[in-house]
Amino acid sequence: MINDIHRLDPEIRLRPVTESDAASLAAALTRSRTYMSPWEPRRPDAFYTEQGQRERLAGILADREAGRAMSWVLADEDDRAVGGFNLNAIVLGPFRSATLGYWVDVEYAGRGLATTAVRLICDLARDELRLHRVEAGTLLHNVASRRVLTKCGFEQFALVPRYMHIDGDWRDHRLFQRVLHDGPVTGAPAAPGA
Ligand SMILES: CC(C)(COP(=O)(O)OP(=O)(O)OC[C@H]1O[C@@H](n2cnc3c(N)ncnc32)[C@H](O)[C@@H]1OP(=O)(O)O)[C@@H](O)C(=O)NCCC(=O)NCCS
């Protein structure tokens, strides 16, 4: 279920983000700052503090309540957040689409966690949110992220010039999508905030 805790490997679980993740998110983002900086928007120093994360989480949780987004963290054995996964811009009606974003703590990268989490989130998006497609964008040279997406069944459908402001400039992006199903639009979706 969308609000359940899912074990990804012996050490790491995927679970919905909560307000109490602010401190561990600030710590994980701080130690991963240099590693992530080529792939991320420039952030003010306040973003890397517990208070900055508390403010960010307030927006994330409000979006979840409103059914606009769903956010998970990777949680270690001590339940500290060591990565983040978001389905943003959830749109229903005939589009039934969402945009996927993710990061993994530098200390946990390269062991298959992003691939396992993205596969699981796509299953939840199809079976519980009843979405038709999930979209994700990467910088042209983000080979690791592209590899995650292609392993999870995403296909590139566009190459967009100056798409997003990343690492200090407007950068070209590859856009990928995974079509989750081609069935009819039936029933109400599970509410992310339920
Ligand atoms: C992208 C990211 C989430 C991947 O997380 P992860 O848990 O390390 O990913 P996985 O271990 O599941 O898979 C990574 C794949 O990329 C490959 N890879 C990693 N770095 C690579 C590199 N520099 N060149 C080529 N392949 C690379 C790995 O070998 C693996 O592929 P494989 O299974 O075929 O060997 C992580 O690197 C990250 O957080 N990066 C910074 C933020 C970011 O880029 N977010 C995505 C924005 S679109």
PDB file of C-alpha atoms and ligand atoms in Angstrom:
ATOM      1  CA  MET A   1       0.000   0.000   0.000  1.00  0.00           C
ATOM      2  CA  ILE A   2       1.105   3.540  -0.708  1.00  0.00           C
ATOM      3  CA  ASN A   3       1.529   4.510   2.964  1.00  0.00           C
ATOM      4  CA  ASP A   4       3.219   1.245   4.021  1.00  0.00           C
ATOM      5  CA  ILE A   5       6.855   0.680   4.908  1.00  0.00           C
ATOM      6  CA  HIS A   6       8.677  -1.342   2.224  1.00  0.00           C
ATOM      7  CA  ARG A   7      11.928  -3.169   2.878  1.00  0.00           C
ATOM      8  CA  LEU A   8      14.379  -2.606  -0.017  1.00  0.00           C
ATOM      9  CA  ASP A   9      17.322  -4.573   1.377  1.00  0.00           C
ATOM     10  CA  PRO A  10      18.388  -5.946   4.804  1.00  0.00           C
ATOM     11  CA  GLU A  11      19.303  -2.446   6.013  1.00  0.00           C
ATOM     12  CA  ILE A  12      17.078   0.036   4.156  1.00  0.00           C
ATOM     13  CA  ARG A  13      13.336   0.641   3.981  1.00  0.00           C
ATOM     14  CA  LEU A  14      11.245   3.000   1.856  1.00  0.00           C
ATOM     15  CA  ARG A  15       8.539   4.798   3.838  1.00  0.00           C
ATOM     16  CA  PRO A  16       6.499   8.005   3.574  1.00  0.00           C
ATOM     17  CA  VAL A  17       8.352  11.084   4.785  1.00  0.00           C
ATOM     18  CA  THR A  18       7.238  12.581   8.117  1.00  0.00           C
ATOM     19  CA  GLU A  19       7.817  15.870   9.964  1.00  0.00           C
ATOM     20  CA  SER A  20      10.304  14.118  12.235  1.00  0.00           C
ATOM     21  CA  ASP A  21      12.662  13.453   9.303  1.00  0.00           C
ATOM     22  CA  ALA A  22      13.866  17.089   9.242  1.00  0.00           C
ATOM     23  CA  ALA A  23      17.071  16.544  11.239  1.00  0.00           C
ATOM     24  CA  SER A  24      18.224  13.392   9.435  1.00  0.00           C
ATOM     25  CA  LEU A  25      17.352  14.879   6.026  1.00  0.00           C
ATOM     26  CA  ALA A  26      19.460  17.950   6.851  1.00  0.00           C
ATOM     27  CA  ALA A  27      22.355  15.689   7.862  1.00  0.00           C
ATOM     28  CA  ALA A  28      22.098  13.473   4.741  1.00  0.00           C
ATOM     29  CA  LEU A  29      21.780  16.441   2.378  1.00  0.00           C
ATOM     30  CA  THR A  30      24.737  18.161   4.067  1.00  0.00           C
ATOM     31  CA  ARG A  31      27.092  15.196   3.698  1.00  0.00           C
ATOM     32  CA  SER A  32      25.866  14.658   0.096  1.00  0.00           C
ATOM     33  CA  ARG A  33      26.008  18.345  -0.894  1.00  0.00           C
ATOM     34  CA  THR A  34      29.162  18.191  -3.023  1.00  0.00           C
ATOM     35  CA  TYR A  35      28.134  14.850  -4.574  1.00  0.00           C
ATOM     36  CA  MET A  36      24.704  16.165  -5.544  1.00  0.00           C
ATOM     37  CA  SER A  37      25.609  19.723  -6.543  1.00  0.00           C
ATOM     38  CA  PRO A  38      26.097  19.059 -10.313  1.00  0.00           C
ATOM     39  CA  TRP A  39      22.566  17.613 -10.513  1.00  0.00           C
ATOM     40  CA  GLU A  40      20.593  19.940  -8.261  1.00  0.00           C
ATOM     41  CA  PRO A  41      19.405  23.551  -8.136  1.00  0.00           C
ATOM     42  CA  ARG A  42      21.684  25.815  -6.059  1.00  0.00           C
ATOM     43  CA  ARG A  43      20.287  25.922  -2.530  1.00  0.00           C
ATOM     44  CA  PRO A  44      20.774  28.522   0.214  1.00  0.00           C
ATOM     45  CA  ASP A  45      22.725  27.343   3.275  1.00  0.00           C
ATOM     46  CA  ALA A  46      19.463  27.394   5.271  1.00  0.00           C
ATOM     47  CA  PHE A  47      18.219  24.482   3.138  1.00  0.00           C
ATOM     48  CA  TYR A  48      20.814  22.234   4.808  1.00  0.00           C
ATOM     49  CA  THR A  49      19.609  22.939   8.346  1.00  0.00           C
ATOM     50  CA  GLU A  50      16.969  21.149  10.405  1.00  0.00           C
ATOM     51  CA  GLN A  51      14.809  24.291  10.349  1.00  0.00           C
ATOM     52  CA  GLY A  52      15.182  24.589   6.563  1.00  0.00           C
ATOM     53  CA  GLN A  53      14.109  20.977   6.131  1.00  0.00           C
ATOM     54  CA  ARG A  54      11.200  21.463   8.549  1.00  0.00           C
ATOM     55  CA  GLU A  55       9.935  24.304   6.346  1.00  0.00           C
ATOM     56  CA  ARG A  56      10.411  22.236   3.183  1.00  0.00           C
ATOM     57  CA  LEU A  57       8.576  19.298   4.775  1.00  0.00           C
ATOM     58  CA  ALA A  58       5.610  21.516   5.666  1.00  0.00           C
ATOM     59  CA  GLY A  59       5.139  22.222   1.951  1.00  0.00           C
ATOM     60  CA  ILE A  60       5.644  18.566   0.996  1.00  0.00           C
ATOM     61  CA  LEU A  61       3.122  17.347   3.571  1.00  0.00           C
ATOM     62  CA  ALA A  62       0.575  19.987   2.509  1.00  0.00           C
ATOM     63  CA  ASP A  63       0.940  18.819  -1.102  1.00  0.00           C
ATOM     64  CA  ARG A  64       0.404  15.222   0.042  1.00  0.00           C
ATOM     65  CA  GLU A  65      -2.740  16.171   1.955  1.00  0.00           C
ATOM     66  CA  ALA A  66      -4.058  17.921  -1.159  1.00  0.00           C
ATOM     67  CA  GLY A  67      -3.308  14.877  -3.346  1.00  0.00           C
ATOM     68  CA  ARG A  68      -0.784  16.804  -5.439  1.00  0.00           C
ATOM     69  CA  ALA A  69       2.297  14.831  -4.413  1.00  0.00           C
ATOM     70  CA  MET A  70       3.647  11.826  -2.532  1.00  0.00           C
ATOM     71  CA  SER A  71       7.089  11.720  -0.916  1.00  0.00           C
ATOM     72  CA  TRP A  72       9.116   8.888   0.578  1.00  0.00           C
ATOM     73  CA  VAL A  73      12.477   8.585   2.278  1.00  0.00           C
ATOM     74  CA  LEU A  74      14.981   5.772   2.386  1.00  0.00           C
ATOM     75  CA  ALA A  75      15.299   4.956   6.093  1.00  0.00           C
ATOM     76  CA  ASP A  76      18.337   3.215   7.594  1.00  0.00           C
ATOM     77  CA  GLU A  77      18.354   0.738  10.507  1.00  0.00           C
ATOM     78  CA  ASP A  78      17.999   3.618  12.982  1.00  0.00           C
ATOM     79  CA  ASP A  79      15.126   5.084  10.926  1.00  0.00           C
ATOM     80  CA  ARG A  80      17.251   8.016   9.741  1.00  0.00           C
ATOM     81  CA  ALA A  81      16.467   9.394   6.276  1.00  0.00           C
ATOM     82  CA  VAL A  82      19.232   8.606   3.741  1.00  0.00           C
ATOM     83  CA  GLY A  83      17.488   9.475   0.473  1.00  0.00           C
ATOM     84  CA  GLY A  84      14.345  11.011  -0.957  1.00  0.00           C
ATOM     85  CA  PHE A  85      11.833  10.048  -3.655  1.00  0.00           C
ATOM     86  CA  ASN A  86       8.926  12.236  -4.785  1.00  0.00           C
ATOM     87  CA  LEU A  87       5.993  11.937  -7.118  1.00  0.00           C
ATOM     88  CA  ASN A  88       5.146  15.572  -7.840  1.00  0.00           C
ATOM     89  CA  ALA A  89       2.543  17.273  -9.997  1.00  0.00           C
ATOM     90  CA  ILE A  90       0.071  14.402  -9.689  1.00  0.00           C
ATOM     91  CA  VAL A  91      -2.650  15.107 -12.234  1.00  0.00           C
ATOM     92  CA  LEU A  92      -5.736  12.908 -12.660  1.00  0.00           C
ATOM     93  CA  GLY A  93      -8.499  13.152 -15.283  1.00  0.00           C
ATOM     94  CA  PRO A  94      -7.501  11.886 -18.732  1.00  0.00           C
ATOM     95  CA  PHE A  95      -3.786  12.652 -18.117  1.00  0.00           C
ATOM     96  CA  ARG A  96      -3.241  10.604 -14.920  1.00  0.00           C
ATOM     97  CA  SER A  97       0.414  11.557 -14.729  1.00  0.00           C
ATOM     98  CA  ALA A  98       3.104  12.511 -12.210  1.00  0.00           C
ATOM     99  CA  THR A  99       6.723  13.674 -12.230  1.00  0.00           C
ATOM    100  CA  LEU A 100       9.349  11.628 -10.382  1.00  0.00           C
ATOM    101  CA  GLY A 101      12.404  13.015  -8.572  1.00  0.00           C
ATOM    102  CA  TYR A 102      14.965  11.271  -6.363  1.00  0.00           C
ATOM    103  CA  TRP A 103      18.324  11.339  -4.616  1.00  0.00           C
ATOM    104  CA  VAL A 104      20.343   8.864  -2.571  1.00  0.00           C
ATOM    105  CA  ASP A 105      22.762   9.759   0.247  1.00  0.00           C
ATOM    106  CA  VAL A 106      26.363   9.588  -1.002  1.00  0.00           C
ATOM    107  CA  GLU A 107      27.102   6.915   1.633  1.00  0.00           C
ATOM    108  CA  TYR A 108      24.405   4.628   0.187  1.00  0.00           C
ATOM    109  CA  ALA A 109      24.826   5.255  -3.554  1.00  0.00           C
ATOM    110  CA  GLY A 110      25.748   2.527  -6.008  1.00  0.00           C
ATOM    111  CA  ARG A 111      24.068  -0.418  -4.292  1.00  0.00           C
ATOM    112  CA  GLY A 112      20.852  -0.545  -6.289  1.00  0.00           C
ATOM    113  CA  LEU A 113      18.609   1.375  -3.896  1.00  0.00           C
ATOM    114  CA  ALA A 114      17.364   3.965  -6.417  1.00  0.00           C
ATOM    115  CA  THR A 115      16.527   1.259  -8.942  1.00  0.00           C
ATOM    116  CA  THR A 116      14.606  -0.818  -6.397  1.00  0.00           C
ATOM    117  CA  ALA A 117      12.761   2.226  -5.027  1.00  0.00           C
ATOM    118  CA  VAL A 118      11.795   3.591  -8.477  1.00  0.00           C
ATOM    119  CA  ARG A 119      10.431   0.181  -9.520  1.00  0.00           C
ATOM    120  CA  LEU A 120       8.347  -0.010  -6.361  1.00  0.00           C
ATOM    121  CA  ILE A 121       7.064   3.566  -6.677  1.00  0.00           C
ATOM    122  CA  CYS A 122       5.992   2.910 -10.266  1.00  0.00           C
ATOM    123  CA  ASP A 123       4.037  -0.137  -9.056  1.00  0.00           C
ATOM    124  CA  LEU A 124       2.347   1.995  -6.370  1.00  0.00           C
ATOM    125  CA  ALA A 125       1.612   4.754  -8.892  1.00  0.00           C
ATOM    126  CA  ARG A 126      -0.053   2.237 -11.206  1.00  0.00           C
ATOM    127  CA  ASP A 127      -1.891   0.083  -8.662  1.00  0.00           C
ATOM    128  CA  GLU A 128      -2.899   2.653  -6.049  1.00  0.00           C
ATOM    129  CA  LEU A 129      -2.826   6.099  -7.621  1.00  0.00           C
ATOM    130  CA  ARG A 130      -3.971   4.491 -10.879  1.00  0.00           C
ATOM    131  CA  LEU A 131      -1.711   6.737 -12.898  1.00  0.00           C
ATOM    132  CA  HIS A 132      -1.181   6.118 -16.583  1.00  0.00           C
ATOM    133  CA  ARG A 133       2.367   7.443 -16.783  1.00  0.00           C
ATOM    134  CA  VAL A 134       5.311   8.715 -14.744  1.00  0.00           C
ATOM    135  CA  GLU A 135       7.749  11.271 -16.129  1.00  0.00           C
ATOM    136  CA  ALA A 136      11.327  12.065 -15.073  1.00  0.00           C
ATOM    137  CA  GLY A 137      14.003  14.415 -16.398  1.00  0.00           C
ATOM    138  CA  THR A 138      17.790  14.183 -16.228  1.00  0.00           C
ATOM    139  CA  LEU A 139      20.693  16.335 -17.290  1.00  0.00           C
ATOM    140  CA  LEU A 140      22.257  15.043 -20.516  1.00  0.00           C
ATOM    141  CA  HIS A 141      25.343  13.696 -18.726  1.00  0.00           C
ATOM    142  CA  ASN A 142      23.653  12.233 -15.607  1.00  0.00           C
ATOM    143  CA  VAL A 143      24.515   8.665 -16.542  1.00  0.00           C
ATOM    144  CA  ALA A 144      23.628   7.161 -13.148  1.00  0.00           C
ATOM    145  CA  SER A 145      20.125   8.646 -13.163  1.00  0.00           C
ATOM    146  CA  ARG A 146      19.574   7.673 -16.792  1.00  0.00           C
ATOM    147  CA  ARG A 147      20.683   4.135 -15.967  1.00  0.00           C
ATOM    148  CA  VAL A 148      18.183   3.963 -13.074  1.00  0.00           C
ATOM    149  CA  LEU A 149      15.358   5.078 -15.354  1.00  0.00           C
ATOM    150  CA  THR A 150      16.148   2.746 -18.237  1.00  0.00           C
ATOM    151  CA  LYS A 151      16.529  -0.227 -15.849  1.00  0.00           C
ATOM    152  CA  CYS A 152      13.048   0.628 -14.569  1.00  0.00           C
ATOM    153  CA  GLY A 153      11.450   0.661 -18.021  1.00  0.00           C
ATOM    154  CA  PHE A 154      11.487   4.412 -18.769  1.00  0.00           C
ATOM    155  CA  GLU A 155      12.016   5.592 -22.342  1.00  0.00           C
ATOM    156  CA  GLN A 156      13.355   8.937 -23.482  1.00  0.00           C
ATOM    157  CA  PHE A 157      10.694  10.930 -25.317  1.00  0.00           C
ATOM    158  CA  ALA A 158      12.221  14.396 -25.583  1.00  0.00           C
ATOM    159  CA  LEU A 159      15.421  16.361 -25.407  1.00  0.00           C
ATOM    160  CA  VAL A 160      14.591  19.845 -24.181  1.00  0.00           C
ATOM    161  CA  PRO A 161      16.971  22.826 -24.451  1.00  0.00           C
ATOM    162  CA  ARG A 162      17.429  25.023 -21.361  1.00  0.00           C
ATOM    163  CA  TYR A 163      14.719  23.084 -19.515  1.00  0.00           C
ATOM    164  CA  MET A 164      15.571  23.694 -15.846  1.00  0.00           C
ATOM    165  CA  HIS A 165      17.873  25.836 -13.682  1.00  0.00           C
ATOM    166  CA  ILE A 166      20.399  23.335 -12.302  1.00  0.00           C
ATOM    167  CA  ASP A 167      23.813  24.013 -10.754  1.00  0.00           C
ATOM    168  CA  GLY A 168      23.642  27.695 -11.576  1.00  0.00           C
ATOM    169  CA  ASP A 169      22.381  27.712 -15.168  1.00  0.00           C
ATOM    170  CA  TRP A 170      19.496  26.748 -17.455  1.00  0.00           C
ATOM    171  CA  ARG A 171      20.423  23.246 -18.565  1.00  0.00           C
ATOM    172  CA  ASP A 172      19.306  20.977 -21.399  1.00  0.00           C
ATOM    173  CA  HIS A 173      17.469  17.851 -20.184  1.00  0.00           C
ATOM    174  CA  ARG A 174      16.394  14.451 -21.427  1.00  0.00           C
ATOM    175  CA  LEU A 175      12.773  13.710 -20.549  1.00  0.00           C
ATOM    176  CA  PHE A 176      11.758  10.112 -19.914  1.00  0.00           C
ATOM    177  CA  GLN A 177       8.420   8.483 -19.337  1.00  0.00           C
ATOM    178  CA  ARG A 178       7.196   5.095 -18.318  1.00  0.00           C
ATOM    179  CA  VAL A 179       3.691   4.195 -19.418  1.00  0.00           C
ATOM    180  CA  LEU A 180       2.280   2.174 -16.529  1.00  0.00           C
ATOM    181  CA  HIS A 181      -0.809   0.768 -18.195  1.00  0.00           C
ATOM    182  CA  ASP A 182      -3.055   1.346 -21.202  1.00  0.00           C
ATOM    183  CA  GLY A 183      -6.255   0.246 -19.491  1.00  0.00           C
ATOM    184  CA  PRO A 184      -9.412   2.273 -19.087  1.00  0.00           C
ATOM    185  CA  VAL A 185      -9.664   5.186 -16.660  1.00  0.00           C
ATOM    186  CA  THR A 186     -11.757   3.589 -13.912  1.00  0.00           C
ATOM    187  CA  GLY A 187     -12.404   4.119 -10.226  1.00  0.00           C
ATOM    188  CA  ALA A 188     -11.123   6.700  -7.799  1.00  0.00           C
ATOM    189  CA  PRO A 189      -7.393   6.757  -7.001  1.00  0.00           C
ATOM    190  CA  ALA A 190      -6.150   6.065  -3.491  1.00  0.00           C
ATOM    191  CA  ALA A 191      -5.589   9.478  -1.905  1.00  0.00           C
ATOM    192  CA  PRO A 192      -1.842   9.935  -1.216  1.00  0.00           C
ATOM    193  CA  GLY A 193      -2.588  11.643   2.087  1.00  0.00           C
ATOM    194  CA  ALA A 194      -4.950   8.907   3.315  1.00  0.00           C
TER     195      ALA A 194
HETATM  196  C1  LIG B   1      21.093   9.056  -9.456  1.00  0.00           C
HETATM  197  C2  LIG B   1      21.078   8.377  -8.089  1.00  0.00           C
HETATM  198  C3  LIG B   1      19.750   8.604  -7.419  1.00  0.00           C
HETATM  199  C4  LIG B   1      21.298   6.877  -8.303  1.00  0.00           C
HETATM  200  O1  LIG B   1      21.154   6.234  -7.031  1.00  0.00           O
HETATM  201  P1  LIG B   1      21.799   4.794  -6.753  1.00  0.00           P
HETATM  202  O2  LIG B   1      21.100   4.184  -5.602  1.00  0.00           O
HETATM  203  O3  LIG B   1      23.273   4.954  -6.690  1.00  0.00           O
HETATM  204  O4  LIG B   1      21.406   4.023  -8.107  1.00  0.00           O
HETATM  205  P2  LIG B   1      21.517   2.448  -8.414  1.00  0.00           P
HETATM  206  O5  LIG B   1      22.624   1.869  -7.577  1.00  0.00           O
HETATM  207  O6  LIG B   1      20.158   1.862  -8.314  1.00  0.00           O
HETATM  208  O7  LIG B   1      21.911   2.439  -9.973  1.00  0.00           O
HETATM  209  C5  LIG B   1      22.889   3.317 -10.456  1.00  0.00           C
HETATM  210  C6  LIG B   1      23.304   2.847 -11.843  1.00  0.00           C
HETATM  211  O8  LIG B   1      24.098   3.862 -12.449  1.00  0.00           O
HETATM  212  C7  LIG B   1      25.386   3.354 -12.714  1.00  0.00           C
HETATM  213  N1  LIG B   1      26.325   4.454 -12.537  1.00  0.00           N
HETATM  214  C8  LIG B   1      26.565   5.142 -11.413  1.00  0.00           C
HETATM  215  N2  LIG B   1      27.472   6.105 -11.661  1.00  0.00           N
HETATM  216  C9  LIG B   1      27.779   6.007 -12.971  1.00  0.00           C
HETATM  217  C10 LIG B   1      28.667   6.707 -13.829  1.00  0.00           C
HETATM  218  N3  LIG B   1      29.380   7.744 -13.396  1.00  0.00           N
HETATM  219  N4  LIG B   1      28.739   6.315 -15.116  1.00  0.00           N
HETATM  220  C11 LIG B   1      28.012   5.274 -15.571  1.00  0.00           C
HETATM  221  N5  LIG B   1      27.151   4.569 -14.799  1.00  0.00           N
HETATM  222  C12 LIG B   1      27.051   4.947 -13.521  1.00  0.00           C
HETATM  223  C13 LIG B   1      25.580   2.210 -11.755  1.00  0.00           C
HETATM  224  O9  LIG B   1      26.578   1.315 -12.189  1.00  0.00           O
HETATM  225  C14 LIG B   1      24.178   1.601 -11.773  1.00  0.00           C
HETATM  226  O10 LIG B   1      23.934   0.879 -12.967  1.00  0.00           O
HETATM  227  P3  LIG B   1      24.101  -0.746 -13.040  1.00  0.00           P
HETATM  228  O11 LIG B   1      23.112  -1.322 -12.063  1.00  0.00           O
HETATM  229  O12 LIG B   1      23.792  -1.072 -14.457  1.00  0.00           O
HETATM  230  O13 LIG B   1      25.513  -1.054 -12.650  1.00  0.00           O
HETATM  231  C15 LIG B   1      22.227   8.907  -7.193  1.00  0.00           C
HETATM  232  O14 LIG B   1      23.430   8.758  -7.892  1.00  0.00           O
HETATM  233  C16 LIG B   1      22.050  10.349  -6.777  1.00  0.00           C
HETATM  234  O15 LIG B   1      21.407  10.640  -5.792  1.00  0.00           O
HETATM  235  N6  LIG B   1      22.653  11.277  -7.537  1.00  0.00           N
HETATM  236  C17 LIG B   1      22.569  12.706  -7.221  1.00  0.00           C
HETATM  237  C18 LIG B   1      21.184  13.267  -7.410  1.00  0.00           C
HETATM  238  C19 LIG B   1      20.614  12.941  -8.767  1.00  0.00           C
HETATM  239  O16 LIG B   1      21.289  12.886  -9.770  1.00  0.00           O
HETATM  240  N7  LIG B   1      19.294  12.724  -8.784  1.00  0.00           N
HETATM  241  C20 LIG B   1      18.573  12.448 -10.003  1.00  0.00           C
HETATM  242  C21 LIG B   1      18.272  13.717 -10.698  1.00  0.00           C
HETATM  243  S1  LIG B   1      17.537  13.368 -12.290  1.00  0.00           S
END
